[in-house]
Coordinates of C-alpha atoms in Angstrom, one line a residue:
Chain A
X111 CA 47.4 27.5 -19.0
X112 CA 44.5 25.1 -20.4
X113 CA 45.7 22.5 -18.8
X114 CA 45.8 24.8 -15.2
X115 CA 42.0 25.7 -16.1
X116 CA 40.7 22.6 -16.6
X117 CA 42.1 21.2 -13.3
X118 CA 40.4 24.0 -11.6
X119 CA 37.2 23.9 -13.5
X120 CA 37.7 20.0 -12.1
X121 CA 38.6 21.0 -8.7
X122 CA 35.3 23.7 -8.4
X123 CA 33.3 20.9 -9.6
X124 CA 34.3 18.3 -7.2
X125 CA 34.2 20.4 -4.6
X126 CA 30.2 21.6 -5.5
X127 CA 29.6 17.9 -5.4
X128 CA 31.7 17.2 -1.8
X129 CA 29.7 19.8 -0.3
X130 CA 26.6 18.5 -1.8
X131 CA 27.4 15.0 -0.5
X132 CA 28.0 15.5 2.6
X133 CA 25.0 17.6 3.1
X134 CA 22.9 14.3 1.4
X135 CA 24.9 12.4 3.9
X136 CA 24.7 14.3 7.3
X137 CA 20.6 14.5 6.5
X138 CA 21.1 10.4 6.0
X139 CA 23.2 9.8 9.4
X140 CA 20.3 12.2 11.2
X141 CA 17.4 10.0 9.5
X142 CA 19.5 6.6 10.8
X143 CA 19.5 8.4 14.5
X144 CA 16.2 9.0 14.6
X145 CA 14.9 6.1 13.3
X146 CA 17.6 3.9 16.1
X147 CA 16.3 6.3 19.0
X148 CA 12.6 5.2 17.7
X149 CA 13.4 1.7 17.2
X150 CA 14.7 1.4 20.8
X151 CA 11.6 3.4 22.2
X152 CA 9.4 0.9 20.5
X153 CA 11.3 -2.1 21.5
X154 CA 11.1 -0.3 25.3
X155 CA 7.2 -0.3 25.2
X156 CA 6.9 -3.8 23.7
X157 CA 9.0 -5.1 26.5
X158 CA 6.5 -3.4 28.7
X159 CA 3.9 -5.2 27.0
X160 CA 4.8 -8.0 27.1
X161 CA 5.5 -7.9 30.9
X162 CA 2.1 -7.5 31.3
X163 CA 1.2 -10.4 29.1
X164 CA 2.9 -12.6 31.6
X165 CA 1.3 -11.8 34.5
X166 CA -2.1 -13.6 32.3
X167 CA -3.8 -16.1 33.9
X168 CA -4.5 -18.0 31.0
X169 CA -0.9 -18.5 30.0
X170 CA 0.7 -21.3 31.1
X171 CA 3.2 -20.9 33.5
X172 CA 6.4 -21.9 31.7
X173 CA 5.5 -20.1 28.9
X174 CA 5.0 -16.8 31.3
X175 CA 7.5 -17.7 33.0
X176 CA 10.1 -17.6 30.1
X177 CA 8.5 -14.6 28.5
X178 CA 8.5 -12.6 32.3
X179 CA 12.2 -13.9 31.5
X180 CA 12.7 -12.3 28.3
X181 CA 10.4 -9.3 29.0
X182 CA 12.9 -8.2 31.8
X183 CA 15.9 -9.0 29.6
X184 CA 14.8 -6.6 26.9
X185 CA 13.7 -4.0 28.9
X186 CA 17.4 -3.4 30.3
X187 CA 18.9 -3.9 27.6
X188 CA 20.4 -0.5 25.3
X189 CA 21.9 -0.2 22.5
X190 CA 21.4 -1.6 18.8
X191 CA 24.1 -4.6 18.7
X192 CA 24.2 -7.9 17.9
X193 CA 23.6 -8.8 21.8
X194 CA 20.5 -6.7 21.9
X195 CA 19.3 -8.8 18.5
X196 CA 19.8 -11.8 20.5
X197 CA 17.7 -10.8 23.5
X198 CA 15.0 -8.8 20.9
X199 CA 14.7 -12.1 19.2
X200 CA 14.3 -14.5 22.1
X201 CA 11.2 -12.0 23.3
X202 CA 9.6 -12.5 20.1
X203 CA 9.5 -16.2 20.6
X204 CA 8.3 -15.9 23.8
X205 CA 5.6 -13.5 22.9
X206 CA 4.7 -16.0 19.9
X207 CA 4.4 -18.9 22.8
X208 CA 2.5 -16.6 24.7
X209 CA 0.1 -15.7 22.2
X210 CA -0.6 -19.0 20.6
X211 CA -2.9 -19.7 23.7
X212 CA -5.4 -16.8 22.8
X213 CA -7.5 -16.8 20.1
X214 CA -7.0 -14.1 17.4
X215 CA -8.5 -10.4 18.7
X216 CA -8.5 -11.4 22.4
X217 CA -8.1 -8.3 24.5
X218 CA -5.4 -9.7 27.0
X219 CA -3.2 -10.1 23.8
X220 CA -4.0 -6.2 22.0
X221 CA -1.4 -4.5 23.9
X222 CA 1.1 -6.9 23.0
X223 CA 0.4 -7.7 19.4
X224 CA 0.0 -3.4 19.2
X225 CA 3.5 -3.0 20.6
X226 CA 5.2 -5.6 18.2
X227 CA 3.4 -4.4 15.5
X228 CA 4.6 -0.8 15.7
X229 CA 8.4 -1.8 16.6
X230 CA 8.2 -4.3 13.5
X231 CA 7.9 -1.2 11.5
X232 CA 10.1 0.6 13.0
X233 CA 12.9 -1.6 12.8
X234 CA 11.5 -1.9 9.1
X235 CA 12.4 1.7 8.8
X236 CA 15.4 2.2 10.7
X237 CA 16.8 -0.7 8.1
X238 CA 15.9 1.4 5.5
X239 CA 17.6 4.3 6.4
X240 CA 20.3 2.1 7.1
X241 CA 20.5 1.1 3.5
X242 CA 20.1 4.7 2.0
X243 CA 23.2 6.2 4.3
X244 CA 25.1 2.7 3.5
X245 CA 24.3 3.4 -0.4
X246 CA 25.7 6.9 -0.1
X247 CA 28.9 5.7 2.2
X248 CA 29.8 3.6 -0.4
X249 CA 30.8 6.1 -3.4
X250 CA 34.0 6.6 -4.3
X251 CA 34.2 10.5 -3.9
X252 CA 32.5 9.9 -0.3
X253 CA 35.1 7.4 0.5
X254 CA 38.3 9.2 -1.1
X255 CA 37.0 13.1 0.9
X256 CA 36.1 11.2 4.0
X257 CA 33.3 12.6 4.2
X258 CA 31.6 10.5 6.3
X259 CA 34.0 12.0 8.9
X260 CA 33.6 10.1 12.1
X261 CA 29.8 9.3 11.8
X262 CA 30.1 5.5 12.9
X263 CA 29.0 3.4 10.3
X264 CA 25.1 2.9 10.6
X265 CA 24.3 -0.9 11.3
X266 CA 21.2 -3.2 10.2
X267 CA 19.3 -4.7 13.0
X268 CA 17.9 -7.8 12.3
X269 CA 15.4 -9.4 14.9
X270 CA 12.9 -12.2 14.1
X271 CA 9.5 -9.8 14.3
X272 CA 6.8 -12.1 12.3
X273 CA 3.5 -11.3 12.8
X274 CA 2.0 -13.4 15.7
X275 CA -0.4 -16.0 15.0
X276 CA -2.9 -17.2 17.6
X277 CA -4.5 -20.2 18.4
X278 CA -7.2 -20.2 15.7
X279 CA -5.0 -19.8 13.0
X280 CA -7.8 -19.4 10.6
X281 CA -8.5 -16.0 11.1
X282 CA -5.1 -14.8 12.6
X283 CA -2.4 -15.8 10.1
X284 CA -1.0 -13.0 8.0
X285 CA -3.4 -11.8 5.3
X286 CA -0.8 -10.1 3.4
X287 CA 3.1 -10.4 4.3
Chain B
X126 CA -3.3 14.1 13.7
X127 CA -2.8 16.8 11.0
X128 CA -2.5 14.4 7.8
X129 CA -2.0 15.5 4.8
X130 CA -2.5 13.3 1.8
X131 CA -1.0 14.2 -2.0
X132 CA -3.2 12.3 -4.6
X133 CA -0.7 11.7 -7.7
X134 CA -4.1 11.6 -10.2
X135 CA -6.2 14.1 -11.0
X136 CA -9.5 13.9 -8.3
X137 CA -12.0 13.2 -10.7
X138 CA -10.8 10.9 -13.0
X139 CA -11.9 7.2 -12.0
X140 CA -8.9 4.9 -10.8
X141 CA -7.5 2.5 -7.9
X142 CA -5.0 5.1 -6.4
X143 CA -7.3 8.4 -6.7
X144 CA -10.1 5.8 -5.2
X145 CA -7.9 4.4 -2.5
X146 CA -6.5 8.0 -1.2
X147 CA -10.2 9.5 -1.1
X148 CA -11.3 6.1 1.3
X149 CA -8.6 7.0 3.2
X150 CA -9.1 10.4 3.6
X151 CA -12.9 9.8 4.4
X152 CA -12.2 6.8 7.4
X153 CA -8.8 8.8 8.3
X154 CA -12.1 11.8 9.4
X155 CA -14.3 9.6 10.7
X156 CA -11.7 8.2 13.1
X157 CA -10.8 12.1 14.1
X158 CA -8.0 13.1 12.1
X159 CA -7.5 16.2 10.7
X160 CA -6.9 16.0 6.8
X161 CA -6.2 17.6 4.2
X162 CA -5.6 16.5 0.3
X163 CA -3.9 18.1 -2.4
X164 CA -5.0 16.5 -5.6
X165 CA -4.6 17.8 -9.7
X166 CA -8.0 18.1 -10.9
X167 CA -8.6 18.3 -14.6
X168 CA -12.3 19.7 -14.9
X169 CA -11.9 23.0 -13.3
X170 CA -15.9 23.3 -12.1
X171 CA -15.6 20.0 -10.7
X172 CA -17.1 20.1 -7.3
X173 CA -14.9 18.7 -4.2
X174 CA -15.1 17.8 -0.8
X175 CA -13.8 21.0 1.2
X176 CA -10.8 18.9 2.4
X177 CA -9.4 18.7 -1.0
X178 CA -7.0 21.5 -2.5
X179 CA -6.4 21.6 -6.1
X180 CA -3.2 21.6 -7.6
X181 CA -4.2 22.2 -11.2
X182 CA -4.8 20.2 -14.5
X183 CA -2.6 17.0 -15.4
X184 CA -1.0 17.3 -18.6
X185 CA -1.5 13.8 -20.7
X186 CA 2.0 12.6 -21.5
X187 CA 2.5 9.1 -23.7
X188 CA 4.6 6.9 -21.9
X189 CA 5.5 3.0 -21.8
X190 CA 2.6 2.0 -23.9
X191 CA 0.0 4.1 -22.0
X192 CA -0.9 7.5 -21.5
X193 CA 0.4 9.2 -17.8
X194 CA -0.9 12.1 -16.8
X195 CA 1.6 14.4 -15.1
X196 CA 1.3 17.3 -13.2
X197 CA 4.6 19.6 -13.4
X198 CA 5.3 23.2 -13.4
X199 CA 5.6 26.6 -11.4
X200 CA 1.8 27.0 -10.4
X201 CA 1.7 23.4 -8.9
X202 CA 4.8 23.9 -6.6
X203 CA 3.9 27.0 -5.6
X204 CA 0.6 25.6 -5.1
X205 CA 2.2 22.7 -3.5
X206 CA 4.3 25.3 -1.3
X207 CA 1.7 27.2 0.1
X208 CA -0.4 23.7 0.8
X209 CA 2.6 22.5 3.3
X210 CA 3.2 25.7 4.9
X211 CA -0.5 26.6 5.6
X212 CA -1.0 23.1 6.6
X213 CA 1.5 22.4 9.1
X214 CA 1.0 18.9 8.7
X215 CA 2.1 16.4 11.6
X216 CA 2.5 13.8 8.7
X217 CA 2.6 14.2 5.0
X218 CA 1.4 10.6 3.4
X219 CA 2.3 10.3 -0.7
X220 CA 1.1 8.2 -3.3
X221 CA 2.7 6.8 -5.6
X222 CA 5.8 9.1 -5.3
X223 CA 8.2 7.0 -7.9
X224 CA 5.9 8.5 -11.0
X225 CA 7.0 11.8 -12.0
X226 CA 3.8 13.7 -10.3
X227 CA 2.1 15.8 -7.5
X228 CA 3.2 13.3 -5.3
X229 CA 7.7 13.7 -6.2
X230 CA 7.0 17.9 -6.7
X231 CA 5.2 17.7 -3.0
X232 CA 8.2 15.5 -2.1
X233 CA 11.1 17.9 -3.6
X234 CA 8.9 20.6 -1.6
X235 CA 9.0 19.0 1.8
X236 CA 11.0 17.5 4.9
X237 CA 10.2 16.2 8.0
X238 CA 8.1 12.3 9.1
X239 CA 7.0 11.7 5.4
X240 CA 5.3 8.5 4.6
X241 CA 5.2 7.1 1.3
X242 CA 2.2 4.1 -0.3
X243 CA 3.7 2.7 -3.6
X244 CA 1.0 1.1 -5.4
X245 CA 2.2 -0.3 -8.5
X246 CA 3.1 -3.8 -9.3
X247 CA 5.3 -3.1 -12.4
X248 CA 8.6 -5.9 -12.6
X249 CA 9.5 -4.2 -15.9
X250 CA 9.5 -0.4 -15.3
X251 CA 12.1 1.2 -17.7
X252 CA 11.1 4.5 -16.0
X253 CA 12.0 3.7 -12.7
X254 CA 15.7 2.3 -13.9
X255 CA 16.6 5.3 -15.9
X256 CA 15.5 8.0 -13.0
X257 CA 16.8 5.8 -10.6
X258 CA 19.7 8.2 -9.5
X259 CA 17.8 11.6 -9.7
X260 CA 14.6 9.9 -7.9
X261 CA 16.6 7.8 -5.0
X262 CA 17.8 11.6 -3.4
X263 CA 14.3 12.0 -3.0
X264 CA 13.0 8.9 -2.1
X265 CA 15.7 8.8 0.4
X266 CA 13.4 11.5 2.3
X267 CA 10.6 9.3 3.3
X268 CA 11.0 7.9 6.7
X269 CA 8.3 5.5 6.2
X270 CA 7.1 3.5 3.3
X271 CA 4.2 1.5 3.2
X272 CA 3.3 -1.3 -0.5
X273 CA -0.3 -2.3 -1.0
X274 CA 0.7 -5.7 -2.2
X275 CA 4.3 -8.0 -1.7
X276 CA 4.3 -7.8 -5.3
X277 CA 4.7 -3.8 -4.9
X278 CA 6.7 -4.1 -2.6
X279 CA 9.0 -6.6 -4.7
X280 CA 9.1 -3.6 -7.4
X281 CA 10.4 -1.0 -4.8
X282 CA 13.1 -3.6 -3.3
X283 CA 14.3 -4.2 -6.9
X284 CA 13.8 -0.4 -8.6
X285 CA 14.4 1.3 -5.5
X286 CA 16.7 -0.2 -3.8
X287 CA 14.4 0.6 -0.8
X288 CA 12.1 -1.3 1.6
X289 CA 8.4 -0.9 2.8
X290 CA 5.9 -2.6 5.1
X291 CA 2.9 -4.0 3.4
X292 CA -0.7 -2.8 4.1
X293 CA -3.1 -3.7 1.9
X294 CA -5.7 -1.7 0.0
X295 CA -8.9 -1.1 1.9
X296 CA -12.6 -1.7 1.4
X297 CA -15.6 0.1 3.1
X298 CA -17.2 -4.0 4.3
X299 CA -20.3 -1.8 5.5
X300 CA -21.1 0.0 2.1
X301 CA -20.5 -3.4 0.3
X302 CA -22.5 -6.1 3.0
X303 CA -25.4 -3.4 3.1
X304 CA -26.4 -2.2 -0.2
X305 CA -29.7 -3.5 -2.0
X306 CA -29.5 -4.9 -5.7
X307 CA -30.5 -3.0 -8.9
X308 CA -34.0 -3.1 -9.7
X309 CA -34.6 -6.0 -11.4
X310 CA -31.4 -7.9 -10.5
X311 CA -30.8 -10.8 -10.2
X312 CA -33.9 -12.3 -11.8
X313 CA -34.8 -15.9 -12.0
X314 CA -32.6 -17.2 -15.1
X315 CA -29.6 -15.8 -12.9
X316 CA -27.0 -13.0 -13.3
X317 CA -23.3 -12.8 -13.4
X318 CA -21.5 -9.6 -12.5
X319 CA -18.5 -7.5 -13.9
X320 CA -16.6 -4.1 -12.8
X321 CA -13.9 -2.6 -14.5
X322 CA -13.0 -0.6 -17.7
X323 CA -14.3 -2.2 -20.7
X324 CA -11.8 -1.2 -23.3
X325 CA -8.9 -1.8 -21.2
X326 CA -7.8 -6.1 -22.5
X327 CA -6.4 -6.7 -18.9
X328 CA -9.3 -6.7 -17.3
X329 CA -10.3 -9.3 -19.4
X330 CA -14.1 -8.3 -20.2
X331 CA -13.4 -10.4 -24.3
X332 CA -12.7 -13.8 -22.0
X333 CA -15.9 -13.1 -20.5
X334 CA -17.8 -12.4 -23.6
X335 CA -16.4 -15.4 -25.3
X336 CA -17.7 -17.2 -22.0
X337 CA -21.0 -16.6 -22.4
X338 CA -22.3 -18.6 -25.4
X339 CA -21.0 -21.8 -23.4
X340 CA -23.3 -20.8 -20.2
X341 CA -26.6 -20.0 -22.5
X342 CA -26.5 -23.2 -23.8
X343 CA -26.8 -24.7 -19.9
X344 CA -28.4 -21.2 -18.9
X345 CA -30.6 -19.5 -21.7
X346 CA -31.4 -16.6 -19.6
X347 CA -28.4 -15.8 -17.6
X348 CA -27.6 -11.9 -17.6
X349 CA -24.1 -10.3 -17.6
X350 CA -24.1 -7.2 -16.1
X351 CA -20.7 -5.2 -17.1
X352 CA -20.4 -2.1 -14.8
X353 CA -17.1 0.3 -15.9
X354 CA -16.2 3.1 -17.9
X355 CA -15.1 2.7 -22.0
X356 CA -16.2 1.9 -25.6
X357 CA -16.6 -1.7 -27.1
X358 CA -16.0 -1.5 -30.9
X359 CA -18.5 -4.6 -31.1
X360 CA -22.4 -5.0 -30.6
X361 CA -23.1 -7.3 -28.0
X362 CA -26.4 -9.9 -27.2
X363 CA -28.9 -8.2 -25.4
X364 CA -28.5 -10.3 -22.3
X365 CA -25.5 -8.4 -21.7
X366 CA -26.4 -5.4 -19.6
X367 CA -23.7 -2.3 -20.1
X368 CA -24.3 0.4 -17.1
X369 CA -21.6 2.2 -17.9
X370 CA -19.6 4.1 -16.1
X371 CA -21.6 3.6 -11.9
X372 CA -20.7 6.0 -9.0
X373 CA -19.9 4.4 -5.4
X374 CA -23.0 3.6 -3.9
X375 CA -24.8 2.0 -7.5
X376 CA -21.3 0.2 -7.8
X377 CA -22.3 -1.4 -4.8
X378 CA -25.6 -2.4 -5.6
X379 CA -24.3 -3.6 -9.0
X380 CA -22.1 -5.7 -6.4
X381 CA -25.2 -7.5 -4.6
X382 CA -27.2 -7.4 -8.0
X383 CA -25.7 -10.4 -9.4
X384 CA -25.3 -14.4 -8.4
X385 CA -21.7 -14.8 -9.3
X386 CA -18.9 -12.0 -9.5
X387 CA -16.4 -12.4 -12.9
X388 CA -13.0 -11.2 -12.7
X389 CA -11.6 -12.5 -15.7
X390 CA -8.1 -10.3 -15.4
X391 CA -5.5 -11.3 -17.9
X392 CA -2.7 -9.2 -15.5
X393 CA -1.0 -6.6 -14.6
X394 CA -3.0 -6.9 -11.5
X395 CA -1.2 -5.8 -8.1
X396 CA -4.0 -6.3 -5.9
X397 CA -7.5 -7.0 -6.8
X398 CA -9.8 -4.6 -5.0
X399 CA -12.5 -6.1 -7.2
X400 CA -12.8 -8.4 -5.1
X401 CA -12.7 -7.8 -1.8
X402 CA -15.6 -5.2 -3.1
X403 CA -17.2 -8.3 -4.2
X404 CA -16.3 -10.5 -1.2
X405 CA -18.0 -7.2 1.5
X406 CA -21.0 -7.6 -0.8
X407 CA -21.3 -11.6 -0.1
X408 CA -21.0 -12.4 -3.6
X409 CA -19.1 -15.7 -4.8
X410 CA -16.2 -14.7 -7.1
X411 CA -14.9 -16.7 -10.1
X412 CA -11.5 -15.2 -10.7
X413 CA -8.4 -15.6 -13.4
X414 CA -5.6 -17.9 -11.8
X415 CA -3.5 -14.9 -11.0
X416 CA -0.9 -14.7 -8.0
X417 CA -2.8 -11.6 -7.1
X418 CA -6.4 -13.0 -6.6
X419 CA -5.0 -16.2 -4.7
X420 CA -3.4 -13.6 -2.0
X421 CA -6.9 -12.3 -1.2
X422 CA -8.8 -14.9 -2.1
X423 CA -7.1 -18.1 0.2
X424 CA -7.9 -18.5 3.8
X425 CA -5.4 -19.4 5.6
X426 CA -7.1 -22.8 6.9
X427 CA -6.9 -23.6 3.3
X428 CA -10.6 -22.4 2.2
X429 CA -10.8 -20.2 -0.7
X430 CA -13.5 -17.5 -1.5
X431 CA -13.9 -18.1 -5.1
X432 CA -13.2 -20.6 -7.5
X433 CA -10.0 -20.1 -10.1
X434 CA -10.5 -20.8 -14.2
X435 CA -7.4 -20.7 -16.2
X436 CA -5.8 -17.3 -17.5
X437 CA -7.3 -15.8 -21.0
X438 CA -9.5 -19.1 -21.2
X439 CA -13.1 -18.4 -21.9
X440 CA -14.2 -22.6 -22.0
X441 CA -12.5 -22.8 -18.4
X442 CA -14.3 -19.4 -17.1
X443 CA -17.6 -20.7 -18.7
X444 CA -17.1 -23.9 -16.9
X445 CA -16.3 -22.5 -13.2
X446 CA -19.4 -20.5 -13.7
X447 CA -21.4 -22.9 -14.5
X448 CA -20.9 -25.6 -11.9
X449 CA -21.1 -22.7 -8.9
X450 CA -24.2 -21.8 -10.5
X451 CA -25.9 -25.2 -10.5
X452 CA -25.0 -25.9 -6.5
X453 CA -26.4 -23.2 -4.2
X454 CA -25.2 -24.6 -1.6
X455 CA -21.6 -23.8 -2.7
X456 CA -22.6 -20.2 -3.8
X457 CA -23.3 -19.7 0.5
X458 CA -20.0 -21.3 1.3
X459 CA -18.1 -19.2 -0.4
X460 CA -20.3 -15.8 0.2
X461 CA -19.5 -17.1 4.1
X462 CA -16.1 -17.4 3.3
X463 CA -15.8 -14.1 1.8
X464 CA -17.2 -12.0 3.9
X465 CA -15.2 -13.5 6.8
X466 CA -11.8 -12.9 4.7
X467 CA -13.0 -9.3 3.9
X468 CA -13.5 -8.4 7.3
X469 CA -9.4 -7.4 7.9
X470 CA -9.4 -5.5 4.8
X471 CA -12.2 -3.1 6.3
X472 CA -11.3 0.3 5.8
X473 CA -11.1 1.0 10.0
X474 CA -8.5 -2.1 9.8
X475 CA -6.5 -0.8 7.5
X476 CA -6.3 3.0 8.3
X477 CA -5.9 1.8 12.1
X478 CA -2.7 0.2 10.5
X479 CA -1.8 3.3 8.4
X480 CA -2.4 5.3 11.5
X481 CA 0.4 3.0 13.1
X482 CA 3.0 3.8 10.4
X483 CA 2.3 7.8 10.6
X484 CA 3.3 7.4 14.2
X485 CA 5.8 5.2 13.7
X486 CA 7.2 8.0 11.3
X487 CA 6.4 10.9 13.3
X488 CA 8.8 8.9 16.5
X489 CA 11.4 8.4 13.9
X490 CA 12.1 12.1 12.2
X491 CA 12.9 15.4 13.8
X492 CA 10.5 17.6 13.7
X493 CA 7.2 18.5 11.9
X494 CA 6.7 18.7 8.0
X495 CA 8.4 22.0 6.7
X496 CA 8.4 23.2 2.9
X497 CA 12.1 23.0 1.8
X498 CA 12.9 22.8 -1.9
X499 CA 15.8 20.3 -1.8
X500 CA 18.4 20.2 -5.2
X501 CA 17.6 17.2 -7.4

């Protein structure tokens, strides 16, 4: 009989905490969504960006021509795989070739450095909610109740996104990352 | 946008965060914003801006060595309650939400794009590792977080678990670059400047007293002027000037009323708004050899707005100060180098930035803020 009790007392518990979990983790997958659909908006409109950027005067045309290039790339491109951090990452290149032949606050550049800015922190935030569903995913109750369910398993996406510098570095490097 | 802003400190007690979330708030207005803060504030006949909501009185707690004060209970969440649901924010922006204050209870209250500022710097925070657990299914709800310094943002990645873009702490450059010195400042046998609590060791105020017989030997008539709140258990000489605590405009002046700015920190420093303060107001810093004050205080073409004297060591402060005051023409170098670092630290830089991240968040949640009480 105390025996019987105490693995229901056990059972109730566990089954508090399931519901509880999954609850923690559905709100988690939902933040990871979000913050992918915003990272891919962001990465749209610096694409856009940096289109425009190309079609400068002042940049020399290799250097347009390869970030026209890459521009075009990213803005077809969907999805938050390894191929898209390929093409993400060869845009920021070209966008830091690009703006090394301006000097720090020119106008032709503000669109541009805006953009990567804003999807910098976006990825920056998707990552994190990355991390926080991953941290959850990985308890042993999660893992043993499944309840995860069929959520895919949220992904990091990792881009080079440094701050671009400018021609006069002196007053364009990063103050503070 | 409809920002709303949770203070973690009571409104009208001094400090860098309280000081930091009221700048914001102010530039955050001027730029068009719609804002609102929720704030504890201790003395109840206090007067406040109409923006700001009170929350109620902090209760002093002793904690880690210092005293936190903490603001808990069933009057503050209700308040808290009502605060989100009349405001029907676009954004809700915390400070400091790791400390147990306004800033978690507004947090436990809430869902929807919430941005987070950690301020602290603290690599050995028992606090943080023992709540841990309870704290990470709360942090977990901001979709954005934003550290003043890297070193606060190194604390988060290791107590937390969690990441965060760094934007620095702002400065109004304007306020700074344009106010006029104290009457009677600098005077002709020269003036040396200091801001910050003077009871508090940190800030190093005893390095800088120490320093001073050294300089009156070379300079018999050089002035200190110590501007900050606190008690000294000591007399001092009388060409140490104590203005006590100085409200924002004669902090200022106290800024552009002296030849060379002091900041003789022995730690604990995340940031240093002391002197980009000092750098707005053109004056040449000499600054403890802290990790802190080399991030603001390097160009990146290699220039530096200040000169560096060894930590805790009054002989090396007295020496630093002594050879910048003896060559004017290096007291306007660095003045021109400061003032030209300052400038991305303005206020409209930074809250441009900010402004960023609160749209960033907004794209990356579903929904508007909402009041929610969430299970710890």
């Amino acid at each position: 009989m105390g025996l019987f009790i105490t693995i229901a007392v056990v059972a109730v518990l566990l089954a508090v905490y399931a519901s509880w979990a999954a609850g923690r983790l559905d709100r988690l997958h939902a933040r990871v969504d979000a913050a992918g659909a915003a990272l891919e908006d962001q990465l749209k409109v610096r694409a856009a960006a940096a289109e425009e950027l190309a079609t400068q005067r002042r940049v020399p045309a290799p250097v347009a021509m390869e970030l026209a290039r890459a521009a075009a790339k990213a803005r077809l491109a969907t999805g938050l795989d390894h191929d898209r951090e390929v093409i993400e990452s060869a845009l920021s290149r070209a966008l830091q070739e690009a703006c090394a032949t301006f000097e720090h606050g020119s106008v032709a550049t503000a669109t541009a450095v805006d953009a990567s800015t804003r999807a910098a922190f976006a990825r920056r935030f998707h990552n994190d909610a990355v991390r926080d569903a991953l941290v959850v995913r990985r308890r042993w109750v999660v893992r043993l109740l499944h309840l995860a369910g069929h959520a895919p398993r949220p992904a990091y996406f990792e881009i080079a996104d440094a701050p671009l510098e400018f021609a006069d570095v002196a007053a364009a490097a990063a103050p503070y990352d | 946008m409809k920002v709303g802003l949770v203070s973690p400190y009571p409104w009208d007690v001094p400090g860098g965060v309280v000081a930091h979330v009221r700048e914001l708030a102010e530039t955050l207005i001027s730029l068009g914003h719609d804002v609102s803060v929720i704030s504890p504030v201790d003395d109840e006949d206090a007067p406040l801006p109409p923006w700001v909501t009170r929350a109620g009185r902090s209760v002093p707690v002793p904690f880690n060595g210092s005293v936190s004060r903490l603001i808990f209970g069933p009057v503050s969440a209700s308040r808290v309650r009502r605060w989100l649901h009349d405001g029907d924010f676009d954004v809700l922006h915390l400070h400091s939400p790791e400390t147990l204050s306004l800033s978690l209870l507004a947090l436990m209250n809430a869902r929807g794009p919430i941005v987070a500022t950690f301020h602290a710097a603290n690599p050995r925070s028992r606090v943080l590792a023992l709540l841990q657990s309870p704290l990470q299914v709360q942090i977990e709800k901001i979709v954005g977080s934003i550290a003043v310094s890297p070193a606060a943002r190194k604390t988060i990645v290791e107590h937390l678990g969690s990441d965060a873009v760094v934007i620095p702490n702002g400065v109004h450059v304007r306020r700074y670059a344009d106010a006029a010195p104290l009457p009677g400042w600098p005077g002709s046998g020269g003036a040396l400047g200091f801001v910050g609590r003077i009871d508090e060791p940190r800030k190093g105020l005893s390095v800088l007293l120490e320093a001073m017989p050294y300089l009156w030997k070379q300079f018999p008539d050089l002035r200190l002027l110590v501007a900050g709140p606190g008690e000294l258990d000591h007399d001092v000489d009388e060409r140490v000037v104590l203005l006590g605590q100085l409200d924002e405009d004669a902090k200022a002046q106290a800024y552009r009323s002296v030849d060379v700015f002091v900041a003789p920190n022995t730690g604990g420093e995340s940031f240093g708004i002391i002197l980009l303060e000092a750098m707005a107001a053109g004056t040449p810093i000499v600054a403890s050899d802290l990790d802190a004050f080399r991030r603001v205080l390097d160009a990146p073409d290699g220039d530096r707005a200040g000169a560096l004297a060894t930590v805790g060591d009054a002989e090396s402060v007295a020496h630093a100060c002594a050879s910048l005051l003896s060559s004017p023409a290096r007291l306007e170098a660095l003045s021109r180098c400061g003032r030209s670092l300052v400038s991305r630290y303005d206020w409209t830089v930074v809250a441009a930035e900010i402004v960023r991240v609160y749209e960033t968040a907004v794209a990356a949640s579903v929904g508007r803020v909402v009041e929610e009480l969430e299970p710890m």
